[in-house]
Amino acid sequence: PKALLLEATEAEQALFADVLKTLDIPPIRRLERPYTLTHATFPELLSFLQAQVPGAQVSVLPTDPKRAIVLATEEDHARLAELLKTADVPKPPVRLRKVYTLQNTTLPEVEDRLKALLQKELPQARLEPVPGNPKALLLEATEAEQALFAEILKAADVAPQAAPPPQEATTRRLYPLRFADAEKVAPFLAREVPGIVVQTVPGQSVLSVRGTERQLAEVENLLAQIDRAPEQGPPVFQRAYQLSNAKAADLAKVLQEALQARQGQAQGQAQAQPQRQATVVADERTNTLIVTGTQEDLALVEGLIPRLDQAVPQVNLRVRIQEVQANLTQNLGLKWNTVAGGNVVASILDSGLSLIFDSTRSLAALNILATLEALQRQGLSRALRDVNQTVLNNQTARLQSGETFLIRRIVGDRVERVPFDIGIIVEVTPQITADGQILLNIKAEVSGNVQRNPVDGDVDRFTKQVVTTTMRVRDGQTVVLGGLTSQESNQVQQGVPLLMDIPLIGELFKQRTQENTDRELLVVITADILKETASR
């Protein structure tokens, strides 16, 4: 197998001998070996390795850039191992320059302390001042050193604390009581004047009080009001209560009536002494109540304020005013029945509405909005107004669509212009009940057809329809209010062209048709209690 026979000329034989020498070379053996780096990654060193060992084929693992499979000869593997030893070394940390701003001190005040801390904790960091700004400083350090310096700066950037105020000297004094009970007065003084020490003397109506001069002066003022003869009546105090939700003026009236009722009961008793009436003054600027009264009056006020000063729940009202043709029974098989109280109950006949709307056959099940949308797409209904409004509990939401007329009124020798609204006016007042339902007080009004006096422009006549009702609904339910109707009259004239325009005899060639269209206005109201306000 190692011999071969060649038939050729002598020149060709010489050339073949040279070619055979180049071909008779043993094959090169290439091996695959894995390599793993510690600090660097193969994508970073790939161009360098290919330039130094061009015969090596480096395949980087997609899941780990620090690992690769290399296909190369033994010589290339040895060369590659030496290169990786010198290239796979830790990277020098990147040094950053960052500016810091002091909040409570300046750099000259803390510079020595910061340099001492840096010399101990961060010897490689370099601190520099920022020219023209004594509160700014520049630090050159690695990212880890910058984070540590930020913590050090928080501890150093502290405003110098002022010397604590001198402690006031305390004094003990004895206060003999003539009328009041020492056992009852002692806890009252300790609560009203914090910081004092009050003790009773056994067997005597005497109080021992330790405190500063200011505290003792306050104790004496209180005792002057408390230690009173029975015929002088109970002592009177004054306190201020700041409100969070209620208005001070409104709550002052309620508290004043509650205090008057309590004093009336006390004076009605046989042995009750005449008392000075408690007063409640509202400061609207700070929404604060200033109450003056006896200790019992203040206790009553303190018990009522938390229950009355609460956030008022809100109700979201979605009000739609829809105009529906009254001849829907003939056109679609829809029958409206307006019942007392303003509710609209609707029933769908089998012949008509199913062609345009897949109904559940119950508009009373509050599928009314979808039904009205279907009617509107067919041109048989028209949405006049659609409003979304949020009101407080027991407050009135007013929706008006129309015009405002100024009606003349003569008062004495003076003529006044009084505004009067016409059109569609809907007023809704929601009231949330104790069981979480909503009581809706609804008033709907439709007015129009105004006839004005051409002389002075005053209003002589207008039409008006009003529907008022009260309904109880659950949260999220929809109610429909009906009973408001309107009539539209249109006169259509038809005739023979040209002949109908001839005077006198033209009436023989024309025809007039009077078309009356009855319409009904529906007021659709959906009430939702805002959950966030209700939970708060």
XYZ file of C-alpha atoms in Angstrom:
536
model
C 0.000 0.000 0.000
C 2.952 2.383 0.262
C 4.120 1.860 -3.416
C 2.786 3.429 -6.613
C 3.727 3.209 -10.389
C 3.889 6.326 -12.624
C 4.176 6.248 -16.435
C 5.346 9.665 -17.651
C 8.180 11.501 -19.379
C 11.382 12.141 -17.590
C 10.543 15.798 -16.892
C 7.157 14.840 -15.568
C 8.752 12.172 -13.410
C 11.033 14.830 -11.818
C 8.115 17.174 -11.148
C 6.029 14.359 -9.618
C 8.917 13.477 -7.293
C 8.905 17.040 -5.919
C 5.104 16.970 -5.436
C 5.304 13.635 -3.681
C 7.806 15.029 -1.191
C 5.328 17.738 -0.123
C 2.462 15.274 0.178
C 4.310 12.692 2.177
C 3.827 14.711 5.493
C 2.291 13.095 8.603
C -1.301 14.548 9.483
C -1.616 17.246 12.141
C -3.597 16.124 15.274
C -6.097 18.693 16.729
C -7.662 18.269 20.206
C -10.668 19.883 21.990
C -10.110 21.136 25.543
C -12.291 23.220 27.901
C -10.978 26.411 29.470
C -12.439 28.417 32.388
C -11.417 31.971 33.304
C -11.557 33.433 36.815
C -11.521 37.187 36.318
C -11.817 38.010 32.603
C -14.301 36.746 30.003
C -13.557 35.087 26.635
C -15.419 37.732 24.554
C -13.023 40.333 25.995
C -9.898 38.273 25.103
C -11.120 36.664 21.868
C -9.467 39.086 19.424
C -6.198 38.946 21.382
C -6.155 35.114 21.449
C -6.960 34.787 17.728
C -4.117 37.158 16.876
C -1.605 35.241 19.033
C -2.808 31.680 18.201
C -4.447 31.897 14.750
C -4.750 28.106 14.416
C -6.893 27.711 17.506
C -10.695 27.641 17.190
C -12.337 29.164 20.316
C -16.061 28.476 20.971
C -17.510 30.490 23.884
C -20.353 28.868 25.835
C -23.546 30.959 25.464
C -24.572 30.367 29.082
C -21.219 31.333 30.644
C -18.889 33.861 28.981
C -16.039 32.718 31.257
C -16.001 29.207 29.759
C -14.989 28.099 26.228
C -14.109 24.966 24.180
C -10.861 25.314 22.160
C -9.936 23.093 19.181
C -6.179 23.288 18.552
C -2.942 21.320 18.357
C -0.839 20.430 21.369
C 1.520 23.276 20.601
C -1.358 25.773 20.301
C -2.906 24.503 23.541
C 0.371 25.046 25.368
C 0.713 28.525 23.884
C -2.912 29.332 24.777
C -2.479 28.216 28.392
C 0.499 30.543 28.835
C -1.383 33.474 27.336
C -4.407 32.929 29.605
C -2.215 32.938 32.716
C -1.047 36.464 31.909
C -4.402 37.759 30.609
C -6.777 36.308 33.257
C -5.898 38.744 36.065
C -8.217 40.882 38.280
C -9.291 44.160 36.718
C -8.189 47.309 38.486
C -11.200 48.977 40.166
C -12.625 51.988 38.356
C -12.122 55.206 40.288
C -14.979 57.684 40.163
C -15.126 61.388 40.950
C -18.320 62.376 42.767
C -19.468 65.642 44.358
C -21.199 65.586 47.793
C -23.111 68.450 49.394
C -23.233 69.043 53.143
C -26.611 69.938 54.647
C -25.909 70.979 58.232
C -22.219 71.912 58.310
C -19.477 73.242 56.019
C -16.324 71.516 54.810
C -13.902 73.572 56.947
C -15.844 72.486 60.062
C -15.623 68.763 59.346
C -12.588 68.544 57.062
C -10.152 67.361 59.736
C -12.590 64.771 61.032
C -13.335 63.470 57.520
C -9.656 63.198 56.608
C -8.974 61.228 59.778
C -11.821 58.843 58.969
C -10.635 58.466 55.375
C -7.067 57.757 56.511
C -8.420 54.971 58.682
C -11.229 53.515 56.580
C -10.437 54.521 52.963
C -6.694 55.163 52.603
C -6.836 55.065 48.766
C -9.603 57.696 48.478
C -8.742 61.323 47.780
C -10.863 64.214 49.126
C -10.808 67.675 47.545
C -12.753 70.893 48.276
C -14.903 72.568 45.599
C -13.707 76.153 45.076
C -16.299 78.772 45.955
C -18.680 76.397 47.716
C -17.846 75.604 51.351
C -20.667 73.040 51.547
C -19.471 70.925 48.580
C -16.619 68.418 48.416
C -15.186 66.114 45.718
C -14.173 62.515 46.376
C -12.141 60.339 44.005
C -12.553 56.660 44.908
C -13.949 53.353 43.705
C -17.674 52.675 43.643
C -17.526 50.597 46.833
C -15.500 53.302 48.575
C -18.021 55.941 47.428
C -20.864 53.991 49.077
C -18.912 53.684 52.339
C -18.014 57.389 52.263
C -21.714 58.310 51.897
C -22.424 56.531 55.183
C -19.459 58.207 56.862
C -20.650 61.605 55.625
C -24.116 61.082 57.161
C -22.537 60.588 60.576
C -20.220 63.598 60.174
C -22.771 66.020 58.660
C -24.588 66.748 61.916
C -25.343 70.265 63.067
C -23.667 71.146 66.343
C -26.130 70.614 69.135
C -26.962 73.568 71.286
C -26.420 73.318 74.973
C -29.507 71.943 76.731
C -31.569 74.561 78.524
C -30.928 74.810 82.227
C -33.165 72.590 84.260
C -35.806 74.553 86.116
C -35.739 74.128 89.828
C -38.745 72.391 91.363
C -40.490 73.379 94.572
C -42.927 71.565 96.841
C -45.926 73.488 98.146
C -48.956 72.638 100.247
C -52.425 73.756 99.188
C -55.237 73.458 101.756
C -58.701 72.965 100.265
C -61.811 74.493 101.839
C -64.624 72.968 99.805
C -63.253 70.524 97.192
C -62.382 66.873 97.838
C -58.607 66.352 97.773
C -58.904 62.733 96.576
C -60.851 63.854 93.481
C -58.837 67.001 92.791
C -55.390 65.265 92.834
C -55.854 63.134 89.665
C -57.488 66.084 87.886
C -54.454 68.329 88.516
C -52.014 65.602 87.443
C -53.881 65.277 84.132
C -54.243 68.995 83.455
C -50.658 70.007 84.397
C -48.265 67.331 83.062
C -44.977 66.940 84.919
C -46.128 67.770 88.439
C -46.236 65.351 91.359
C -49.473 65.567 93.368
C -50.027 63.806 96.685
C -52.737 64.019 99.314
C -52.005 64.458 103.029
C -53.638 61.605 104.993
C -56.446 62.758 107.237
C -56.404 66.328 105.925
C -57.904 68.129 102.956
C -54.468 69.292 101.803
C -52.621 68.723 98.524
C -48.819 68.438 98.264
C -47.636 69.525 94.788
C -44.063 69.463 93.462
C -43.243 71.342 90.236
C -41.616 74.382 88.680
C -42.759 77.912 89.360
C -44.674 77.984 86.095
C -46.406 74.701 86.860
C -47.272 75.779 90.394
C -48.775 79.032 89.102
C -50.988 76.988 86.751
C -52.014 74.761 89.690
C -53.000 77.807 91.741
C -55.162 79.133 88.881
C -56.959 75.807 88.606
C -57.483 75.516 92.354
C -58.990 79.004 92.409
C -61.692 77.744 90.066
C -62.126 74.306 91.616
C -62.105 75.081 95.366
C -65.359 77.046 95.362
C -68.316 77.230 97.708
C -71.360 75.185 96.598
C -73.453 78.309 96.152
C -70.902 79.631 93.649
C -71.637 76.757 91.287
C -69.191 74.341 89.628
C -65.901 75.612 88.158
C -65.765 76.641 84.503
C -62.975 75.631 82.095
C -62.127 76.413 78.476
C -60.647 74.081 75.874
C -60.054 74.104 72.115
C -60.823 71.172 69.798
C -59.546 71.131 66.218
C -61.760 69.254 63.759
C -60.629 67.067 60.861
C -63.750 66.498 58.735
C -66.757 68.454 59.986
C -67.133 72.233 59.662
C -66.666 74.077 62.932
C -69.679 76.348 62.369
C -72.044 73.436 61.695
C -70.789 71.286 64.562
C -70.907 74.237 67.005
C -74.693 74.476 66.579
C -75.165 70.756 67.253
C -72.953 70.786 70.354
C -74.618 73.934 71.677
C -78.026 72.266 71.439
C -76.700 69.130 73.169
C -75.237 71.210 76.022
C -78.472 73.157 76.440
C -80.453 69.919 76.599
C -78.152 68.506 79.270
C -78.296 71.696 81.368
C -82.064 71.766 81.010
C -82.278 68.271 82.466
C -79.941 69.196 85.324
C -81.905 72.333 86.215
C -85.145 70.372 86.087
C -84.040 68.263 89.028
C -85.266 69.299 92.448
C -81.921 69.960 94.073
C -80.084 71.254 91.050
C -78.380 74.636 91.391
C -78.520 77.275 88.623
C -75.558 76.793 86.294
C -73.725 79.029 83.961
C -74.618 78.106 80.394
C -71.822 76.476 78.400
C -70.783 78.179 75.159
C -69.336 76.778 71.927
C -67.531 79.215 69.602
C -66.410 78.193 66.096
C -63.194 79.542 64.605
C -63.714 78.954 60.875
C -60.176 80.066 59.982
C -58.568 77.119 61.811
C -61.715 74.915 61.886
C -61.492 74.802 65.690
C -64.139 74.746 68.410
C -63.595 76.731 71.621
C -65.785 75.302 74.407
C -66.327 76.996 77.770
C -68.155 75.074 80.456
C -67.966 72.841 83.484
C -66.055 69.601 83.632
C -69.283 67.726 82.852
C -69.877 69.945 79.811
C -66.376 69.280 78.504
C -66.808 65.544 79.062
C -70.015 65.617 77.010
C -68.302 67.533 74.191
C -65.281 65.201 74.181
C -67.612 62.230 73.861
C -69.634 63.708 70.992
C -66.827 65.122 68.824
C -65.296 61.749 67.781
C -68.729 60.501 66.704
C -69.674 63.667 64.818
C -66.301 64.614 63.312
C -66.242 61.803 60.755
C -65.670 61.723 57.018
C -68.959 62.024 55.125
C -69.427 59.180 52.606
C -69.825 60.065 48.946
C -72.193 58.714 46.319
C -71.428 58.568 42.605
C -74.503 59.344 40.484
C -74.691 58.487 36.791
C -77.684 60.306 35.345
C -78.926 59.821 31.797
C -81.867 61.668 30.247
C -83.268 59.714 27.301
C -85.975 60.722 24.852
C -88.060 57.783 23.609
C -90.769 57.823 20.946
C -94.180 56.952 22.277
C -95.068 54.833 19.201
C -92.529 52.113 20.025
C -95.398 49.709 20.612
C -96.392 49.818 16.940
C -92.855 49.856 15.533
C -90.942 47.463 17.781
C -93.372 45.687 20.027
C -92.100 47.587 23.105
C -94.663 48.534 25.729
C -93.955 51.178 28.402
C -96.151 51.274 31.473
C -95.706 54.320 33.672
C -96.812 53.552 37.219
C -97.343 55.784 40.242
C -94.182 56.956 41.932
C -92.249 57.484 38.716
C -90.940 53.924 38.136
C -90.965 52.756 34.571
C -91.766 49.073 34.075
C -91.188 47.787 30.555
C -92.158 44.553 28.910
C -91.001 43.277 25.535
C -93.488 41.707 23.187
C -92.483 38.687 21.125
C -92.644 40.397 17.743
C -90.226 43.251 17.590
C -87.220 44.131 19.694
C -85.503 40.750 19.437
C -84.571 41.662 15.860
C -82.138 44.333 17.019
C -81.384 43.450 20.619
C -80.995 40.068 22.283
C -82.800 40.977 25.490
C -83.375 38.892 28.571
C -87.059 39.883 28.237
C -86.900 41.930 31.416
C -86.096 45.630 31.334
C -87.096 45.738 34.989
C -83.970 43.620 35.627
C -81.976 46.819 34.896
C -80.998 45.923 31.350
C -82.497 49.317 30.549
C -79.223 51.036 29.539
C -78.391 48.417 26.929
C -81.950 48.581 25.591
C -81.847 52.371 25.265
C -78.535 52.119 23.409
C -80.139 49.650 20.986
C -83.090 51.978 20.445
C -80.754 54.927 19.887
C -78.853 53.045 17.173
C -82.176 52.449 15.406
C -83.102 56.159 15.574
C -86.029 55.502 17.914
C -84.413 57.045 20.971
C -82.074 59.952 21.669
C -79.798 60.600 24.664
C -80.185 64.222 25.699
C -77.734 64.334 28.610
C -75.349 61.837 30.222
C -73.677 63.084 33.427
C -71.416 61.413 35.979
C -71.294 63.356 39.259
C -70.088 62.615 42.798
C -71.867 64.245 45.772
C -71.627 64.023 49.527
C -74.221 62.116 51.491
C -77.420 64.179 51.962
C -76.228 66.749 49.422
C -78.144 67.576 46.227
C -76.810 67.023 42.713
C -78.467 69.311 40.148
C -78.522 68.660 36.419
C -79.889 71.386 34.130
C -80.204 71.438 30.370
C -82.059 74.412 28.967
C -82.209 78.203 29.229
C -82.505 80.882 31.882
C -85.059 83.657 31.453
C -85.071 86.961 33.305
C -88.633 87.591 34.468
C -89.594 91.166 35.313
C -90.922 91.780 38.812
C -92.035 95.159 40.182
C -91.251 95.753 43.858
C -92.560 99.148 44.945
C -91.168 101.634 42.461
C -88.321 99.412 41.441
C -88.210 96.874 38.568
C -86.206 93.705 39.171
C -85.149 90.940 36.800
C -85.500 87.532 38.460
C -83.777 84.552 36.765
C -85.992 81.562 35.988
C -84.663 78.281 34.592
C -86.566 76.299 31.983
C -85.748 73.075 30.161
C -84.863 69.758 31.804
C -83.894 70.022 35.477
C -83.118 66.965 37.585
C -82.247 67.171 41.296
C -81.077 64.027 43.143
C -80.350 63.881 46.883
C -78.836 60.545 48.031
C -79.048 59.420 51.655
C -77.094 56.353 52.777
C -79.078 54.262 55.251
C -77.687 52.344 58.211
C -77.940 49.008 56.331
C -75.849 50.262 53.398
C -78.693 51.047 51.003
C -79.327 54.386 49.286
C -82.467 56.504 49.659
C -82.836 58.671 46.536
C -84.970 61.812 46.675
C -85.552 62.674 43.004
C -87.218 65.675 41.449
C -87.464 65.907 37.654
C -88.891 68.907 35.869
C -89.527 69.672 32.197
C -90.640 73.151 31.158
C -90.837 74.962 27.864
C -93.129 76.535 25.241
C -92.421 80.015 26.544
C -94.649 82.811 25.206
C -93.140 86.272 25.605
C -94.852 89.667 25.520
C -93.525 91.516 22.433
C -93.909 94.880 24.162
C -91.787 94.600 27.251
C -90.251 91.149 26.702
C -91.795 89.699 29.833
C -92.815 86.050 30.016
C -96.560 85.495 29.796
C -96.862 81.699 29.715
C -94.784 78.514 29.853
C -95.479 74.792 30.324
C -94.135 72.803 33.213
C -94.172 69.119 34.271
C -92.765 67.950 37.596
C -92.271 64.405 38.896
C -91.104 63.901 42.497
C -90.405 60.540 44.087
C -88.340 58.815 46.781
C -86.804 55.402 46.110
C -84.735 52.968 48.153
C -82.116 51.103 46.095
C -79.153 48.898 46.817
C -75.595 50.015 46.106
C -75.014 49.938 42.338
C -78.652 49.576 41.307
C -80.345 51.626 38.576
C -83.721 53.346 38.765
C -85.786 54.768 35.911
C -88.034 57.788 36.295
C -90.801 58.365 33.738
C -94.034 60.294 33.403
C -92.574 63.326 31.580
C -94.001 63.676 28.089
C -93.626 66.142 25.251
C -95.398 66.609 21.915
C -93.794 67.809 18.701
C -95.998 69.170 15.867
C -94.783 69.420 12.252
C -96.844 70.694 9.307
C -95.926 69.240 5.912
C -97.181 70.891 2.683
C -97.349 68.990 -0.641
C -98.785 69.946 -4.032
C -98.444 70.241 -7.812
C -95.384 72.286 -8.771
C -96.081 75.735 -10.234
C -99.850 75.354 -9.937
C -99.740 75.354 -6.139
C -98.049 78.772 -6.216
C -100.858 80.501 -8.180
C -102.738 82.991 -5.957
C -106.257 82.073 -4.905
C -106.667 78.938 -7.013
C -103.321 77.521 -5.824
C -105.049 76.149 -2.713
C -106.856 73.640 -4.953
C -103.540 72.068 -5.975
C -101.848 71.708 -2.508
C -102.322 69.561 0.571
C -101.251 70.210 4.160
C -100.564 67.385 6.636
C -100.229 67.864 10.390
C -97.871 65.351 12.079
C -97.855 65.064 15.847
C -95.099 63.057 17.550
C -95.427 62.155 21.198
C -92.202 61.638 23.111
C -91.465 60.463 26.634
C -88.457 61.526 28.709
C -86.820 58.848 30.839
C -84.418 59.706 33.669
C -82.071 56.748 34.340
C -80.079 57.031 37.583
C -77.383 54.635 38.827
C -76.120 55.194 42.397
C -72.834 53.795 43.748
C -71.352 54.346 47.204
C -67.654 55.190 46.931
C -66.022 52.333 48.804
C -62.857 54.240 49.834
C -64.832 56.988 51.587
C -67.255 54.518 53.155
C -64.475 52.324 54.576
C -62.620 55.313 55.964
